[in-house]
Short mmCIF file of C-alpha atoms in Angstrom, two decimals:
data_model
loop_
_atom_site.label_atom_id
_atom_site.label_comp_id
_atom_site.label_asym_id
_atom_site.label_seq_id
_atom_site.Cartn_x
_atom_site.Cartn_y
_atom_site.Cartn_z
CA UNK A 1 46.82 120.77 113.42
CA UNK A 2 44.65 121.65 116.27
CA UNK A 3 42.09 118.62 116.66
CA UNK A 4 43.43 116.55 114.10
CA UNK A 5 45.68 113.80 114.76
CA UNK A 6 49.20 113.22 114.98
CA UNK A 7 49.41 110.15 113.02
CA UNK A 8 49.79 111.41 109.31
CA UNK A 9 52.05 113.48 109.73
CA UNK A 10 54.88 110.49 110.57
CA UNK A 11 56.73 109.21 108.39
CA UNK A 12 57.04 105.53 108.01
CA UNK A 13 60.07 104.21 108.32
CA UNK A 14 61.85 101.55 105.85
CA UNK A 15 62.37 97.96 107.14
CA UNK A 16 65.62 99.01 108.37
CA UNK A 17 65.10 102.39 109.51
CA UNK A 18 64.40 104.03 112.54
CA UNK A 19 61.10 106.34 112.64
CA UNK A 20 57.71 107.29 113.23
CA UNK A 21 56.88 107.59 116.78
CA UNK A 22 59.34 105.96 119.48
CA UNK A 23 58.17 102.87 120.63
CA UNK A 24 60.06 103.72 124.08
CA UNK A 25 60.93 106.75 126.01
CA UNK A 26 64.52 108.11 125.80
CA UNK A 27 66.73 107.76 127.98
CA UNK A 28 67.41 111.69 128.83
CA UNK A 29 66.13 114.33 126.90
CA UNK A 30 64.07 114.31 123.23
CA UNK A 31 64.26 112.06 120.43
CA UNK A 32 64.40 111.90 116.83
CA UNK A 33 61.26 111.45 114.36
CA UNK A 34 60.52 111.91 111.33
CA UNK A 35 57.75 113.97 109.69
CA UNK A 36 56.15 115.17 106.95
CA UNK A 37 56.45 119.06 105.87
CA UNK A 38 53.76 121.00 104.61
CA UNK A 39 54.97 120.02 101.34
CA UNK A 40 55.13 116.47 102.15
CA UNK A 41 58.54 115.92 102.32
CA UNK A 42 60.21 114.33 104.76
CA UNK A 43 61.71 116.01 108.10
CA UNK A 44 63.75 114.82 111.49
CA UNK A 45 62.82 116.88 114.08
CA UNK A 46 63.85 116.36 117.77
CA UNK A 47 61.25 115.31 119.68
CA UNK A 48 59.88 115.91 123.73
CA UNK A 49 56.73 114.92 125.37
CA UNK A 50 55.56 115.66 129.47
CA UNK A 51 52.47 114.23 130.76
CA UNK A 52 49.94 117.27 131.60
CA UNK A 53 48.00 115.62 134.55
CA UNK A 54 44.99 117.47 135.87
CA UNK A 55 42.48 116.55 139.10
CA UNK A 56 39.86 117.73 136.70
CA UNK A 57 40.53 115.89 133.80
CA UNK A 58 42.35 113.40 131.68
CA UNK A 59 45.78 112.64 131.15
CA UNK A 60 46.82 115.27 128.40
CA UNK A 61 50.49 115.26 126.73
CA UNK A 62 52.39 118.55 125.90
CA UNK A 63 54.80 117.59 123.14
CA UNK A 64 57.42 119.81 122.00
CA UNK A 65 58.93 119.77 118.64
CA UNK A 66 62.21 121.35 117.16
CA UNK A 67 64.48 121.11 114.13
CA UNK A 68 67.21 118.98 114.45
CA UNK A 69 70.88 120.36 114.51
CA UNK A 70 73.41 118.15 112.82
CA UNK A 71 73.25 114.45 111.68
CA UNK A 72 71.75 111.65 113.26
CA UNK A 73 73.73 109.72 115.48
CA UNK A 74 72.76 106.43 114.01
CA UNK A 75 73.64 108.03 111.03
CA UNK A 76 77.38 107.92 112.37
CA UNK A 77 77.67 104.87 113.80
CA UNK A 78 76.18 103.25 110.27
CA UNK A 79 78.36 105.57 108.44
CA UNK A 80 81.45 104.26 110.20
CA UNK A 81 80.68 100.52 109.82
CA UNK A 82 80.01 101.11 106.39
CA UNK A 83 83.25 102.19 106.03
CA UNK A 84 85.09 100.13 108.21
CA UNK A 85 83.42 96.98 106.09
CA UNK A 86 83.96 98.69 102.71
CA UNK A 87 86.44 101.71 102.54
CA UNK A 88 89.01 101.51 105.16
CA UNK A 89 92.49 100.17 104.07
CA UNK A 90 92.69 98.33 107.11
CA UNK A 91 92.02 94.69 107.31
CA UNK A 92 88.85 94.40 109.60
CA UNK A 93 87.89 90.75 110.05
CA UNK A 94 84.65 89.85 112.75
CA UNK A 95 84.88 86.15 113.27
CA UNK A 96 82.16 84.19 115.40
CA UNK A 97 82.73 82.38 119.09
CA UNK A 98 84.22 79.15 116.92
CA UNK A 99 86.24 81.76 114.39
CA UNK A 100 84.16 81.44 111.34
CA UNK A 101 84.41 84.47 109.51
CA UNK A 102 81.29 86.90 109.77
CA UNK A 103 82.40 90.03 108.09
CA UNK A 104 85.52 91.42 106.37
CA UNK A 105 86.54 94.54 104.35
CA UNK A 106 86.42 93.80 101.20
CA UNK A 107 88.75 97.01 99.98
CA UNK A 108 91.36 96.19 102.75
CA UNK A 109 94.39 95.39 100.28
CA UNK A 110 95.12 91.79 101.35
CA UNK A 111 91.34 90.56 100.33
CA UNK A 112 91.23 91.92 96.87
CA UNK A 113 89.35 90.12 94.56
CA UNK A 114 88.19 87.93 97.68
CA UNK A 115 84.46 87.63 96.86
CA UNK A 116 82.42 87.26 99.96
CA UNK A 117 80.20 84.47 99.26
CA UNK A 118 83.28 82.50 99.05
CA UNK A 119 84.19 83.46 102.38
CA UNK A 120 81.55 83.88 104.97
CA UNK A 121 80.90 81.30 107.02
CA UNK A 122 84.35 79.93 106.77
CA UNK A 123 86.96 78.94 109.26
CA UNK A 124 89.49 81.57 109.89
CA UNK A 125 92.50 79.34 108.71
CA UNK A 126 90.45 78.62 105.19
CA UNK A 127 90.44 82.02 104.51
CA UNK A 128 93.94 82.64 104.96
CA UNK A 129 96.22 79.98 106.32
CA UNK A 130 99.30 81.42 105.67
CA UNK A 131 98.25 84.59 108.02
CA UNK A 132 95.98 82.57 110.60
CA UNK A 133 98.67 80.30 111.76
CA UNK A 134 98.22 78.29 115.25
CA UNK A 135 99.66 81.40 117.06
CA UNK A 136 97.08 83.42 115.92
CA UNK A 137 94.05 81.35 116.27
CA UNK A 138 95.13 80.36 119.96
CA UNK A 139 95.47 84.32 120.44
CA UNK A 140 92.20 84.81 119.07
CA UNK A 141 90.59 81.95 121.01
CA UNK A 142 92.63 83.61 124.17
CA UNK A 143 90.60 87.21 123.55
CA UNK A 144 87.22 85.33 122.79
CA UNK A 145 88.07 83.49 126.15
CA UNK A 146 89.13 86.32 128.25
CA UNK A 147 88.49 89.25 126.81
CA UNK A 148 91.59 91.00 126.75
CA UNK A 149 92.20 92.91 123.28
CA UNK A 150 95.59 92.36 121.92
CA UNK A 151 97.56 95.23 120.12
CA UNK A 152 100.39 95.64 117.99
CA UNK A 153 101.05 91.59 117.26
CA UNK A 154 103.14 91.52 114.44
CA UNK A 155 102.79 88.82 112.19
CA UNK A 156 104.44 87.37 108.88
CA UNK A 157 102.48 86.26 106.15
CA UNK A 158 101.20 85.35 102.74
CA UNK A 159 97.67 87.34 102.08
CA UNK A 160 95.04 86.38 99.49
CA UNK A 161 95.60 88.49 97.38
CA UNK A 162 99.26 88.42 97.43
CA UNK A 163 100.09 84.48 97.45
CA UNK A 164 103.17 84.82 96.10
CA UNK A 165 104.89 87.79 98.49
CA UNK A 166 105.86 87.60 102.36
CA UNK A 167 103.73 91.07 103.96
CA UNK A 168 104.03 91.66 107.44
CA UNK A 169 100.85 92.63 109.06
CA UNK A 170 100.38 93.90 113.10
CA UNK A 171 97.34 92.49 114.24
CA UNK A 172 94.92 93.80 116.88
CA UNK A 173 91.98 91.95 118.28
CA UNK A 174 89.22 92.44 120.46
CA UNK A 175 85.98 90.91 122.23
CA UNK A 176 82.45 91.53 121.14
CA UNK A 177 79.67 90.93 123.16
CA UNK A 178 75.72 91.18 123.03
CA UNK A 179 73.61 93.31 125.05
CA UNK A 180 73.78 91.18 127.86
CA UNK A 181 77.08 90.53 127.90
CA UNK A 182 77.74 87.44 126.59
CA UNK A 183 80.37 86.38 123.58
CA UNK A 184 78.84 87.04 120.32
CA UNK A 185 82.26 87.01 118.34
CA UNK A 186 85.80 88.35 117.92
CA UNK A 187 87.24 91.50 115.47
CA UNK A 188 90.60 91.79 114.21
CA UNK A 189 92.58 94.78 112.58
CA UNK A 190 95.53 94.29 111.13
CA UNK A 191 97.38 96.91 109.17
CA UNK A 192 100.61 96.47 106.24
CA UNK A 193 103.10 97.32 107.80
CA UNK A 194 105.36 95.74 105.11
CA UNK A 195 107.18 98.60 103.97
CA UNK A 196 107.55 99.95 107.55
CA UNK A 197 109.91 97.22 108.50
CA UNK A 198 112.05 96.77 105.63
CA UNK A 199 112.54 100.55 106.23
CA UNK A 200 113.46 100.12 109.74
CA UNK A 201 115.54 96.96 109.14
CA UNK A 202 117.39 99.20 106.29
CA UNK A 203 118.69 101.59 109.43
CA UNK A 204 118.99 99.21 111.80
CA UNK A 205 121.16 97.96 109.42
CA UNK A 206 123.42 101.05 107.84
CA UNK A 207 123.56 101.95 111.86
CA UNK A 208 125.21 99.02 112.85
CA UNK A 209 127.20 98.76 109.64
CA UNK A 210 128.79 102.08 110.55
CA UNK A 211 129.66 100.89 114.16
CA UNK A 212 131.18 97.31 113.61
CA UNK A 213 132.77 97.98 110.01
CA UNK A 214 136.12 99.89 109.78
CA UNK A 215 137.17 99.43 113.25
CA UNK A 216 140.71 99.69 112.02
CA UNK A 217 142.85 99.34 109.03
CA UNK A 218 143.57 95.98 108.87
CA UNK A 219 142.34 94.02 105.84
CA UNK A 220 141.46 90.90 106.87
CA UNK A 221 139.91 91.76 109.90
CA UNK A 222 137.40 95.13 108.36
CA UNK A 223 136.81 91.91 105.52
CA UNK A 224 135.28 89.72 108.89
CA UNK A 225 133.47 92.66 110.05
CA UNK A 226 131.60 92.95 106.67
CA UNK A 227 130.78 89.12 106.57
CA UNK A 228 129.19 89.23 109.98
CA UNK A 229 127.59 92.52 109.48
CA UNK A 230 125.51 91.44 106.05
CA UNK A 231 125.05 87.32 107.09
CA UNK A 232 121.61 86.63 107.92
CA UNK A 233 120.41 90.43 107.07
CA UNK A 234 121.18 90.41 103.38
CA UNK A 235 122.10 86.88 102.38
CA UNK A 236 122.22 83.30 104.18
CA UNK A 237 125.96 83.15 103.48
CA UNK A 238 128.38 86.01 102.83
CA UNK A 239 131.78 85.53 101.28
CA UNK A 240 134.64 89.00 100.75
CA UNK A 241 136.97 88.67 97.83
CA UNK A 242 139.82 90.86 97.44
CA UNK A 243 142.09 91.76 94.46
CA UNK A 244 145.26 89.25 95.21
CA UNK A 245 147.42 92.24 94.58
CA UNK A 246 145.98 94.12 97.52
CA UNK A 247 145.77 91.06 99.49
CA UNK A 248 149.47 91.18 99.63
CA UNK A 249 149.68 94.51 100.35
CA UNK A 250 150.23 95.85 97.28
CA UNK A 251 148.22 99.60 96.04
CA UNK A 252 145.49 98.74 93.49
CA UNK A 253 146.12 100.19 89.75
CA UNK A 254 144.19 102.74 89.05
CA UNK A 255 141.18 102.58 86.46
CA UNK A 256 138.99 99.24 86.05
CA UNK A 257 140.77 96.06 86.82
CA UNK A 258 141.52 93.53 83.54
CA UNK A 259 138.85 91.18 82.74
CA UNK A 260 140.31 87.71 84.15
CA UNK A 261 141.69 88.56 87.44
CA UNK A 262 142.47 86.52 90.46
CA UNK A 263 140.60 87.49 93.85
CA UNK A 264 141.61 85.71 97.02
CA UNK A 265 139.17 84.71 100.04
CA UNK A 266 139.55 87.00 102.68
CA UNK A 267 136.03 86.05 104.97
CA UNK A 268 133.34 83.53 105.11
CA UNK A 269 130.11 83.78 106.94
CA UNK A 270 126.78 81.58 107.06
CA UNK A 271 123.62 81.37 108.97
CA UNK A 272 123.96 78.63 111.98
CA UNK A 273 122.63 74.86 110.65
CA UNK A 274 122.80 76.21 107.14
CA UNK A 275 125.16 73.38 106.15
CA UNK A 276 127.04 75.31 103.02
CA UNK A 277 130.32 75.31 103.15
CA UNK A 278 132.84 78.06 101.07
CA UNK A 279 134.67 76.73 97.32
CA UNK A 280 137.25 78.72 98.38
CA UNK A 281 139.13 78.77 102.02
CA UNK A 282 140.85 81.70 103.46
CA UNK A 283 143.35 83.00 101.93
CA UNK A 284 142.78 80.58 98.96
CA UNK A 285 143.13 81.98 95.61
CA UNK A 286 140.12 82.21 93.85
CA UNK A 287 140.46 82.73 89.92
CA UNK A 288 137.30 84.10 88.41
CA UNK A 289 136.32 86.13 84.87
CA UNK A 290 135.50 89.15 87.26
CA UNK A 291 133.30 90.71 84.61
CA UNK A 292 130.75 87.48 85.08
CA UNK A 293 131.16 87.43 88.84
CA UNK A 294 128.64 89.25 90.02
CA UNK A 295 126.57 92.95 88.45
CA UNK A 296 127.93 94.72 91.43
CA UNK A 297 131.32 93.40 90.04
CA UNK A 298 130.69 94.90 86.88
CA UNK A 299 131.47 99.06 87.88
CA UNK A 300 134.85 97.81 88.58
CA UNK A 301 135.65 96.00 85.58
CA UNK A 302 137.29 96.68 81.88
CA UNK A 303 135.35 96.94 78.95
CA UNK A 304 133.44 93.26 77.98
#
């Protein structure tokens, strides 16, 4: 190479590749090129150059040239935004400074089947308006605004690709900003954590169940605890029957119970402003075919 130029030996670099020679000096230390090998093929090598000045003579440039050791950077960062845009299970969303959507996973469960020609470019509400509710577009607008990243917001909703079922997602955002520090956009996260809750909410719930249930032996009252134990946590109203016969006191018979048998209403609970009101008082008698009452009636009852 002595004598010849430096020039074929570079690669050229795609469109949207870095390469060649650097059209500016690093910041500290070498750089990456790439070049061609004896056999032609392509090879990064790290890259150092030092001006050789001399009174005598011209400017002269000592360049120093060794194999790279491990990937490229670049090829990291473009590696992870690949995946964040295409592989990662969570929802990443990048909205411009008036929240029209600029990016988006497209594997990130809730946008299934969301193609993205139908969604770039529109508002963040369009795209999911049972998700982006006024609460979350004034946070977002708050982050673009301020630029404090929110973490952990949990959030109830009805994703794309799940019209029809209530997930519960917990939503980060953050600011993004050009190189001179202005507002270019806003990016969201927001993860499932659906199944999380409804786990939690289950112990929550046997927890509490085992404190305020069975606080003594009286009927009527361990009845009340169950009603306002379950209301509002497993159904908007809650009504306990008991067998008449051990309303009064009396042991229950041992085996299933017959198939018409008469219960009596022992609590009532509902949800505040829900506006039902019980068939039954308490105390009331309450005649009922127990093997049609209910399916969790149904272990207690005689052959149909």
């Amino acid at each position: 190479m002595v004598g010849r130029p430096l020039s074929p030996l570079l690669v050229r670099p795609e469109p949207d590749e870095e390469g060649g020679v650097p059209q500016a000096p690093p910041v500290s230390g070498g750089c990456r090129v790439r070049l061609r090998d004896r056999s032609g093929l392509p090879v990064d090598v790290e890259w150092w150059m030092w001006p050789h000045i001399s009174p005598e003579g011209p400017v002269a440039w000592a360049v120093f040239l060794a194999a790279t050791s491990g990937a490229d950077p670049g090829d990291f960062d473009r590696a992870v935004l690949d995946a964040l845009l295409t592989e990662s299970p969570m929802a990443l969303h990048v909205f411009d400074t008036e929240l029209r959507l600029v990016r988006f996973n497209t594997a990130s469960p809730g946008m299934r089947d969301v193609r993205a020609e139908d969604a770039i470019g529109r508002p963040a509400r369009e795209v999911a308006p049972t998700v982006v509710t006024d609460t979350v577009e004034h946070l977002l607008r708050h982050v673009l605004s301020t630029g404090e990243p929110v973490i952990d917001f949990v959030q109830p909703g009805y994703p794309p690709a799940d019209p029809q079922g209530e997930h519960l997602f917990s939503l980060s955002a953050f600011r993004l900003r050009n190189r001179a520090g202005e507002p270019l956009g806003v990016a969201s996260l927001a993860i499932d954590v659906t199944e999380r809750y409804r786990y939690r909410s289950r112990l929550e719930l046997l927890n509490d169940a085992s404190m305020r249930i069975g606080t003594s032996l009286d009927l009527a009252r361990t009845a009340e605890e169950l009603a306002e134990t379950a209301v509002g946590r497993v159904a908007d109203a809650v009504s306990v029957d008991v067998l008449d016969s051990v309303y009064r006191g009396e042991a229950p018979e041992p085996g299933p119970v017959p198939a018409e048998v008469t219960f009596r209403r022992t609590a009532f609970r509902v949800i505040e402003a829900s506006g039902l009101q019980p068939a039954y008082g308490i105390g009331e008698k309450a005649p009922t075919a127990s093997r049609h009452r209910s399916p969790n009636a149904w272990p207690i009852c005689g052959p149909a």
